[in-house]
XYZ file of C-alpha atoms in Angstrom:
560
model
C 114.847 95.028 102.473
C 113.970 98.419 101.035
C 110.917 100.595 101.416
C 109.769 99.582 97.961
C 106.450 101.114 97.076
C 105.328 103.004 94.036
C 103.065 105.782 92.997
C 102.276 105.806 89.315
C 101.065 109.139 87.973
C 99.511 109.398 84.568
C 97.929 112.103 82.388
C 94.321 112.708 83.335
C 92.102 110.709 81.015
C 88.902 108.734 81.024
C 89.577 105.106 81.895
C 87.319 102.759 83.836
C 88.605 102.371 87.386
C 87.262 98.811 87.617
C 89.286 97.703 84.624
C 92.421 99.479 85.874
C 92.135 97.882 89.292
C 91.420 94.438 87.894
C 94.735 94.326 86.057
C 96.689 95.421 89.104
C 95.001 92.878 91.341
C 95.734 90.114 88.857
C 99.400 91.168 88.719
C 99.395 91.529 84.948
C 100.314 95.197 84.767
C 102.572 94.497 81.823
C 99.549 93.572 79.751
C 97.718 96.662 80.988
C 100.462 99.077 80.057
C 101.752 97.413 76.898
C 98.470 96.221 75.401
C 95.327 97.851 76.745
C 96.846 101.280 77.195
C 98.558 101.356 73.849
C 95.283 100.306 72.272
C 93.561 103.460 73.559
C 96.445 105.801 72.900
C 97.448 105.815 76.585
C 100.935 106.911 77.600
C 102.488 107.017 81.067
C 104.105 110.295 82.047
C 105.023 109.940 85.734
C 105.978 107.007 87.919
C 106.190 107.833 91.591
C 107.804 105.172 93.757
C 108.663 104.369 97.368
C 105.720 105.761 99.232
C 105.968 106.867 102.823
C 103.847 109.796 103.936
C 105.889 112.154 101.716
C 105.211 109.970 98.702
C 101.485 110.017 99.435
C 101.588 113.804 99.727
C 103.468 114.129 96.432
C 101.070 111.742 94.663
C 98.075 113.707 95.890
C 99.426 117.038 94.686
C 100.465 115.572 91.350
C 96.892 114.322 91.022
C 95.559 117.751 91.952
C 97.899 119.189 89.319
C 96.153 117.268 86.521
C 97.868 113.878 86.656
C 96.325 110.546 87.597
C 98.290 108.534 90.138
C 98.501 104.935 91.280
C 100.368 104.097 94.470
C 102.290 100.831 94.800
C 103.420 100.008 98.341
C 105.957 97.257 99.067
C 104.601 96.362 102.507
C 101.121 95.289 103.505
C 100.619 98.604 105.297
C 100.848 102.152 103.916
C 102.991 104.937 105.247
C 106.666 104.011 105.417
C 107.764 104.818 108.964
C 104.408 106.455 109.826
C 102.458 103.238 110.328
C 100.311 101.480 112.914
C 100.759 97.749 113.342
C 99.190 95.120 115.566
C 102.374 93.437 116.731
C 100.556 91.574 119.514
C 96.869 90.596 119.223
C 94.640 93.418 120.403
C 97.474 95.969 120.715
C 98.151 98.612 118.049
C 101.496 100.380 117.993
C 103.025 103.383 116.264
C 105.827 101.055 115.377
C 108.362 103.619 114.187
C 107.419 107.324 114.336
C 105.180 107.941 117.324
C 104.244 111.637 117.678
C 102.775 114.290 115.371
C 103.655 117.977 115.229
C 105.709 118.809 112.142
C 103.035 118.105 109.502
C 102.819 121.371 107.580
C 99.588 123.264 108.335
C 98.851 124.105 104.699
C 98.987 120.400 103.791
C 96.767 119.537 106.767
C 94.187 122.125 105.639
C 94.500 121.732 101.879
C 94.016 117.950 101.930
C 91.271 118.224 104.585
C 92.913 115.535 106.662
C 90.529 115.950 109.590
C 87.648 115.240 107.211
C 89.538 112.122 106.096
C 89.762 110.733 109.611
C 92.854 112.296 111.187
C 92.243 112.833 114.899
C 94.964 114.028 117.263
C 95.070 113.899 121.051
C 97.053 116.823 122.431
C 100.000 115.845 124.609
C 99.668 118.215 127.512
C 101.733 118.339 129.605
C 104.338 117.257 127.125
C 107.243 116.324 129.400
C 107.613 114.744 132.811
C 111.215 114.393 133.961
C 111.607 112.486 137.245
C 114.794 112.591 139.307
C 116.581 109.918 141.266
C 117.113 111.582 144.608
C 116.128 111.299 148.230
C 113.090 113.377 149.074
C 113.636 116.315 151.422
C 111.918 116.041 154.835
C 109.894 113.051 153.753
C 108.696 114.628 150.502
C 108.835 112.581 147.288
C 111.786 113.076 144.905
C 111.519 116.169 142.731
C 110.432 116.124 139.097
C 109.905 118.649 136.320
C 106.643 118.795 134.343
C 106.278 121.083 131.315
C 103.152 121.704 129.267
C 101.222 124.377 127.395
C 100.357 126.552 130.403
C 103.213 128.991 131.007
C 102.168 129.855 134.540
C 102.190 126.195 135.550
C 105.544 125.747 133.833
C 106.980 128.631 135.794
C 105.789 127.094 139.044
C 107.454 123.806 138.097
C 110.720 125.449 137.030
C 110.646 127.577 140.169
C 111.220 124.434 142.225
C 114.764 124.532 140.839
C 115.388 128.191 139.946
C 113.243 131.320 140.235
C 115.547 133.040 137.757
C 114.893 130.307 135.182
C 111.168 130.441 135.861
C 111.163 134.143 135.030
C 113.229 133.653 131.842
C 111.265 130.686 130.475
C 108.341 132.562 128.795
C 110.749 134.775 126.839
C 112.793 131.723 125.808
C 109.651 130.068 124.429
C 108.688 133.244 122.570
C 112.245 133.536 121.233
C 112.162 130.017 119.789
C 108.718 130.628 118.288
C 109.979 133.748 116.490
C 112.927 131.884 115.006
C 110.840 128.854 114.036
C 108.117 131.023 112.479
C 110.687 132.796 110.321
C 111.693 129.425 108.841
C 108.233 128.684 107.413
C 108.932 130.227 103.974
C 112.018 128.001 103.654
C 110.138 124.835 104.618
C 107.367 125.274 102.086
C 109.512 125.870 99.007
C 112.413 124.165 97.242
C 115.905 125.554 97.968
C 117.357 128.335 95.856
C 117.932 127.127 92.288
C 121.690 127.681 92.076
C 122.102 125.798 88.748
C 119.414 128.027 87.286
C 121.539 131.092 87.979
C 124.664 129.624 86.449
C 123.363 127.818 83.375
C 120.433 127.536 81.049
C 118.317 130.010 79.149
C 117.305 133.524 80.177
C 113.857 132.137 80.976
C 115.356 129.667 83.437
C 117.483 132.379 85.038
C 114.403 134.507 85.592
C 112.590 131.512 87.089
C 115.585 130.823 89.320
C 115.473 134.389 90.621
C 111.999 133.683 92.004
C 113.424 130.935 94.215
C 115.174 133.662 96.219
C 111.849 134.956 97.546
C 111.561 132.453 100.446
C 115.001 133.553 101.692
C 113.973 137.214 101.478
C 110.758 136.496 103.381
C 112.688 134.546 106.003
C 115.153 137.430 106.377
C 112.373 139.992 106.713
C 110.688 137.924 109.434
C 113.945 137.514 111.307
C 114.924 141.181 111.145
C 117.113 141.996 114.130
C 116.907 138.331 115.220
C 119.092 137.205 112.299
C 122.246 136.853 114.486
C 120.241 134.793 117.001
C 119.033 132.566 114.183
C 122.556 132.048 112.897
C 123.753 131.216 116.390
C 121.099 128.601 117.157
C 121.562 126.946 113.769
C 125.317 126.605 114.213
C 125.880 126.376 117.978
C 125.708 123.470 120.412
C 122.294 123.498 122.056
C 123.889 123.365 125.495
C 125.611 126.691 124.789
C 122.237 128.262 123.989
C 120.503 126.746 127.007
C 123.298 127.791 129.362
C 122.878 131.379 128.188
C 119.244 131.241 129.267
C 119.085 128.899 132.242
C 121.009 127.725 135.307
C 119.111 124.626 136.478
C 120.316 121.296 135.164
C 116.904 119.509 135.128
C 115.458 122.197 132.837
C 118.484 122.302 130.556
C 118.590 118.509 130.350
C 114.872 118.277 129.527
C 115.111 120.876 126.753
C 118.393 119.480 125.390
C 116.803 116.182 124.411
C 115.172 117.848 121.391
C 118.666 118.816 120.245
C 119.844 115.209 119.976
C 116.687 113.220 119.147
C 117.521 110.914 116.252
C 121.029 112.352 115.931
C 124.349 110.712 116.727
C 125.557 113.839 118.456
C 125.944 115.452 121.855
C 124.192 118.579 123.193
C 127.702 120.011 123.324
C 128.314 119.538 119.589
C 127.811 122.298 116.983
C 124.582 121.921 115.033
C 122.547 120.379 117.847
C 120.858 123.774 118.219
C 119.284 123.361 114.781
C 118.006 119.891 115.662
C 116.124 121.462 118.581
C 114.749 124.232 116.353
C 113.600 121.601 113.865
C 111.613 119.889 116.622
C 109.841 123.037 117.854
C 108.753 124.420 114.472
C 105.551 122.379 114.295
C 102.051 122.810 115.623
C 98.940 120.810 116.495
C 95.444 122.291 116.239
C 97.020 125.737 115.652
C 99.032 125.536 118.889
C 102.645 126.388 118.094
C 105.259 123.862 119.181
C 102.649 121.368 120.383
C 102.847 117.610 119.864
C 100.100 115.025 119.837
C 99.165 111.365 119.538
C 97.278 110.288 116.428
C 94.215 108.190 117.163
C 94.904 104.608 116.182
C 98.631 105.294 116.000
C 100.742 107.157 113.445
C 99.308 105.066 110.654
C 96.289 107.340 111.031
C 98.289 110.131 109.380
C 99.182 108.000 106.371
C 95.648 106.615 106.120
C 94.171 110.121 106.162
C 96.548 111.285 103.409
C 95.760 108.122 101.441
C 92.047 108.786 101.852
C 92.533 112.316 100.547
C 94.545 110.910 97.643
C 91.767 108.482 96.767
C 89.206 111.276 96.895
C 91.106 112.972 94.068
C 91.235 109.736 92.077
C 94.552 108.186 93.132
C 94.590 104.371 93.057
C 96.561 102.771 95.908
C 97.875 99.202 96.041
C 99.959 97.388 98.645
C 102.490 94.520 98.406
C 103.959 95.752 95.111
C 107.752 95.601 95.318
C 110.141 97.571 93.066
C 113.547 96.110 92.266
C 115.058 98.527 89.754
C 114.650 101.908 88.105
C 114.697 101.615 84.343
C 117.174 103.889 82.561
C 117.151 104.094 78.779
C 120.062 104.207 76.377
C 119.669 107.987 76.295
C 120.301 108.132 80.051
C 116.733 109.124 80.936
C 114.450 107.407 83.447
C 111.970 105.136 81.702
C 110.071 103.550 84.615
C 110.655 100.668 87.018
C 110.825 96.900 87.232
C 108.898 95.071 89.953
C 110.287 92.090 91.838
C 107.963 89.821 89.843
C 109.581 91.030 86.616
C 106.814 93.376 85.510
C 108.047 96.498 83.744
C 106.149 99.764 84.110
C 107.220 102.471 81.689
C 107.090 106.217 82.264
C 108.932 109.424 81.471
C 109.315 110.606 85.069
C 110.142 108.684 88.250
C 109.984 110.021 91.823
C 111.609 108.143 94.670
C 110.554 108.488 98.308
C 113.384 106.120 99.314
C 116.617 107.328 100.878
C 119.182 108.676 98.401
C 121.389 105.660 99.184
C 118.688 103.128 98.304
C 117.652 105.121 95.246
C 121.093 105.431 93.723
C 122.981 102.426 95.123
C 120.322 99.706 95.219
C 117.814 100.643 92.522
C 119.595 102.668 89.854
C 121.926 100.879 87.409
C 125.412 101.945 88.470
C 126.455 102.265 84.850
C 124.017 105.178 84.519
C 125.814 107.217 87.196
C 129.270 108.745 87.257
C 131.881 107.371 89.633
C 132.176 110.830 91.215
C 128.458 110.920 91.950
C 128.447 107.398 93.394
C 131.366 108.340 95.638
C 129.440 111.398 96.856
C 126.368 109.265 97.627
C 128.595 106.925 99.633
C 129.643 109.880 101.799
C 126.122 110.834 102.937
C 125.903 110.386 106.699
C 123.194 107.941 107.822
C 124.585 107.263 111.289
C 121.798 106.513 113.742
C 121.762 106.205 117.546
C 118.151 105.025 117.818
C 116.623 101.803 119.076
C 112.830 101.827 119.281
C 111.133 99.521 121.786
C 107.384 98.891 121.670
C 105.776 97.061 124.539
C 102.394 95.914 125.820
C 101.758 96.158 129.526
C 99.073 95.220 131.959
C 97.628 97.802 134.320
C 100.034 98.340 137.202
C 100.791 100.708 140.054
C 103.349 102.556 137.943
C 102.762 106.303 137.903
C 101.473 107.671 134.594
C 100.721 111.337 134.000
C 97.019 110.938 133.121
C 96.791 113.938 130.818
C 99.935 113.323 128.804
C 101.235 109.764 128.831
C 104.805 110.991 128.368
C 107.691 110.298 130.713
C 111.291 111.263 129.950
C 114.357 109.712 131.554
C 117.712 111.420 131.221
C 121.051 110.126 132.412
C 124.610 110.904 131.495
C 126.547 107.808 130.376
C 123.288 105.777 130.420
C 120.570 105.215 127.808
C 118.543 108.310 127.069
C 114.896 107.281 127.026
C 111.709 109.020 126.019
C 108.827 106.821 127.134
C 105.305 107.513 125.931
C 102.090 105.709 126.837
C 99.641 106.918 124.157
C 96.882 104.543 125.266
C 96.398 106.795 128.305
C 94.703 109.199 125.880
C 93.747 106.873 123.016
C 91.628 103.888 124.118
C 91.664 102.372 120.610
C 95.236 101.108 121.034
C 94.868 98.493 123.780
C 92.236 96.335 125.508
C 90.673 97.664 128.729
C 93.073 97.457 131.657
C 96.144 97.394 129.369
C 98.423 99.908 127.673
C 100.907 100.195 124.841
C 104.291 101.708 125.658
C 106.767 103.310 123.272
C 110.392 103.787 124.307
C 112.543 105.901 122.008
C 116.104 105.246 123.147
C 119.615 106.477 122.460
C 122.500 105.755 121.979
C 122.944 102.419 120.206
C 125.320 101.498 117.348
C 124.527 99.912 113.991
C 127.157 97.251 114.704
C 128.119 95.902 118.118
C 131.906 95.739 118.251
C 132.013 95.148 114.519
C 129.363 92.432 114.363
C 125.624 92.353 113.681
C 122.977 92.484 116.380
C 121.660 89.163 117.690
C 118.339 88.507 119.397
C 120.275 88.166 122.620
C 121.754 91.646 122.088
C 118.321 93.127 121.532
C 116.931 91.539 124.660
C 119.973 92.546 126.719
C 119.712 96.167 125.639
C 115.958 96.235 126.333
C 116.661 94.777 129.775
C 119.143 97.586 130.417
C 116.560 100.197 129.442
C 113.821 98.549 131.483
C 116.112 98.249 134.512
C 116.666 102.001 134.486
C 112.963 102.722 134.003
C 112.303 100.414 136.935
C 114.355 102.668 139.197
C 112.013 105.558 138.459
C 108.812 103.519 138.194
C 108.929 100.411 140.400
C 106.813 97.614 139.002
C 107.201 98.671 135.382
C 109.378 95.784 134.224
C 107.076 93.137 135.685
C 104.033 94.726 134.042
C 105.403 94.411 130.482
C 104.082 91.244 128.868
C 105.480 91.644 125.339
C 108.027 93.789 123.516
C 109.196 94.560 119.997
C 112.840 95.726 119.841
C 113.998 97.603 116.736
C 117.744 98.339 116.653
C 119.203 100.480 113.814
C 119.579 97.479 111.445
C 115.926 96.538 112.060
C 114.756 100.068 111.264
C 116.716 99.804 108.031
C 115.411 96.353 107.100
C 111.744 96.938 107.880
C 111.244 100.606 106.995
C 114.009 101.255 104.472
C 115.757 103.730 106.790
C 119.365 103.498 105.644
C 121.593 103.052 108.688
C 118.459 103.127 110.819
C 118.431 106.934 110.512
C 114.911 108.211 111.162
C 115.533 111.382 109.121
C 116.694 109.601 105.907
C 120.088 111.115 106.636
C 121.753 113.182 109.334
C 120.324 116.650 110.024
C 123.856 117.978 110.477
C 124.880 121.371 109.098
C 126.601 119.812 106.086
C 123.351 118.060 105.098
C 120.804 120.877 105.282
C 119.094 123.124 102.727
C 121.426 123.618 99.715
C 123.459 120.545 100.657
C 120.628 118.140 101.529
C 121.367 115.389 100.763
C 124.103 116.620 98.403
C 124.626 119.943 96.623
C 123.859 118.230 93.313
C 120.552 116.836 94.642
C 119.243 119.789 96.634
C 116.610 120.692 94.016
C 115.014 117.178 94.088
C 116.372 116.489 90.595
C 118.922 113.729 90.025
C 121.690 113.300 87.427
C 119.267 111.075 85.525
C 116.741 113.142 83.627
C 113.248 112.369 84.820
C 114.331 110.839 88.162
C 113.469 112.872 91.260
C 113.732 112.474 95.034
C 110.803 113.347 97.308
C 111.618 111.763 100.691
C 112.924 113.048 104.010
C 116.482 112.828 102.684
C 115.631 116.039 100.797
C 115.026 119.556 102.096
C 113.715 120.360 104.651
C 114.453 116.968 106.207
C 112.978 114.390 108.524
C 109.898 114.095 110.652
C 106.296 113.567 109.593
C 105.953 116.933 107.870
C 105.123 116.330 104.188
C 107.241 119.225 102.917
C 109.690 117.119 100.858
C 106.747 115.535 99.024
C 105.057 118.897 98.501
C 108.241 120.586 97.255
C 109.123 117.700 94.946
C 105.640 117.770 93.406
C 106.030 121.505 92.732
C 109.388 120.844 91.062
C 108.037 118.075 88.828
C 105.013 120.091 87.760
C 107.204 123.097 86.960
C 109.557 120.941 84.873
C 106.690 119.372 82.950
C 105.299 122.798 82.123
C 108.660 123.793 80.629
C 108.809 120.754 78.367
C-alpha cells in the first residue's frame, strides 16, 4: 500500500548495460549484487528508493554528479502522484496531480525537459467562477473570468467593483515580488543549524554558507519584509479583505489559500498556502499554470527520459518492503517484497516520513522519542479527487482554458478542469476527460472507513451542485473514478491522503519540515535521507526536494 519504488545509485564504472538489465528483468538481483558485482570489484554506494517525480529528479542529479543510478518503481507506471493512467479505454487521466506550474525553472532548463518530450498547454484564462443568481433585466447570471491579460481581468472585476479592478494589477505585482524573493530559499536546503552547534570547524564554516539563501531572500524583500511576514502568518482572507471588497473576487483568490489543506481562509497560515501556489511559472510566465500533454505523467516521463540520457536505468513493478539497518545503526540497503536484498551505504527515500520511518525502518533502530515525533506529523487531508469521462454535451466550457471553479460556503468546494479542451490526446473525438478536485472530505466517515456507496454518494453530491451551474453535466458523464483520502493513500502512498506529503502549516515549513530533526534531509540513521515533498520546500510538482536532497548527499559523500 506504499509508494514503493527505488532508485539505486552506484559509483560510475564500466559495466555492460545489457548484462545489468538482464539480471533485473530476471528478478535475480541478489545474484547480480552478491556474485557478479563482487567478482569485478563492484560496490554499491547509494540506494535511492520510492520514486515520484522528486525521486527521479534526485536520481538524475546524483547521476550527473558522478554516480550511476537504477530506478525501481513499485507500480507499473512511473511518477508517484504525477502520473497519467487510462482508467477507461481510450481516456487518459491525470489521476492525481493535474496541473503544472511549480516545477523549478532551473530543473526544467538543466534537464532539457522540453527536448525530452514535455509539452505544456497554457491555461488562459485560468479561472471561471460562475454565480447562482437571477440575471438582471434578462441578462445571464454574472461570472468572473481571470487570465493573463490584466486589462481583461480589470474589465471582469469591474462588473463587481471598480475599486477592486483598479487595485488588482498592484496586488498581482505585490504577490510576484514576494514569491520571487522566495526563490533562493526554494532552491537550497534550509540553514544547517546542527552545523553551527556541533562538529568540526570545517563543518561550521560550511554551515555558515547555508545562510546565504536567507540573506539573498532578505535583500530581495527589502522594505517588503513586513508584508512577507504578514502573508506567511496571516489568514488569506485578512490579506484579501485589505485589498478587495467584492466577494466573488475574494472567494476566487482564496481557493489557492486552502487547496489541499484542511483549513479555512480565515485561519492563520492560509496566506502562505496561497503564496506557495503563485510562486511558479510556465514558459517564463510568472504565476501561470498549464496542462501537460498526455496528462501529468508527461512530466515524470520527461524527467525519466532525461535520467536515461545520463545513464540511469529505470525499472517498474519492483516493491520495497524494508530498509536494511546494520548492527552499527547505519543504512545498508533495502529488502524487496520478493526477499531480494540490495546492499548500499546510502539510502534516499521519496516516501512520506511516516511511511519511511513507521512502515519501512526497523523500529528498534529509532529512538522512542523520534518515533513519537513522527507520529505527530500532520497528514490531515480534505481532498477527494474525481476523474470522469464525458460525452460531448451542451454544457458550457471555456474553450481557451478548460477550467471552471465552483465555490460555496457549507458545500463542497470544487475546482473542475477539462484538459481535453486543449489536449486532444486525452480523449476520443467528441468526448472529454474531466477532473474535479474537491474539498472538504474526511479520512474516516463518522469513525468508519469509506465504502463504495459513500464514494458514489459524495460524487453524486458534487455532480448535483455542478449540475446547477451547468445543466446537462451529470447526464453527460459516462464513467468516473472516485479517490477519497484513503484511496490517495493506498494507491499513491500519500499518508492520510495528503497531497503535500504533510500539511503545509506554519509548524511544518522550512526548519521544521517535516520535523526540526529532519529539516536537512538527513535522518537519525546514518546514510538514510529523505527527498520527497514531505521535506522543504514542500508539496506540488516542483522537484526542489529531490534537487536539494541530491545536493546534500553529494556534499556528505565529499566529506567522507
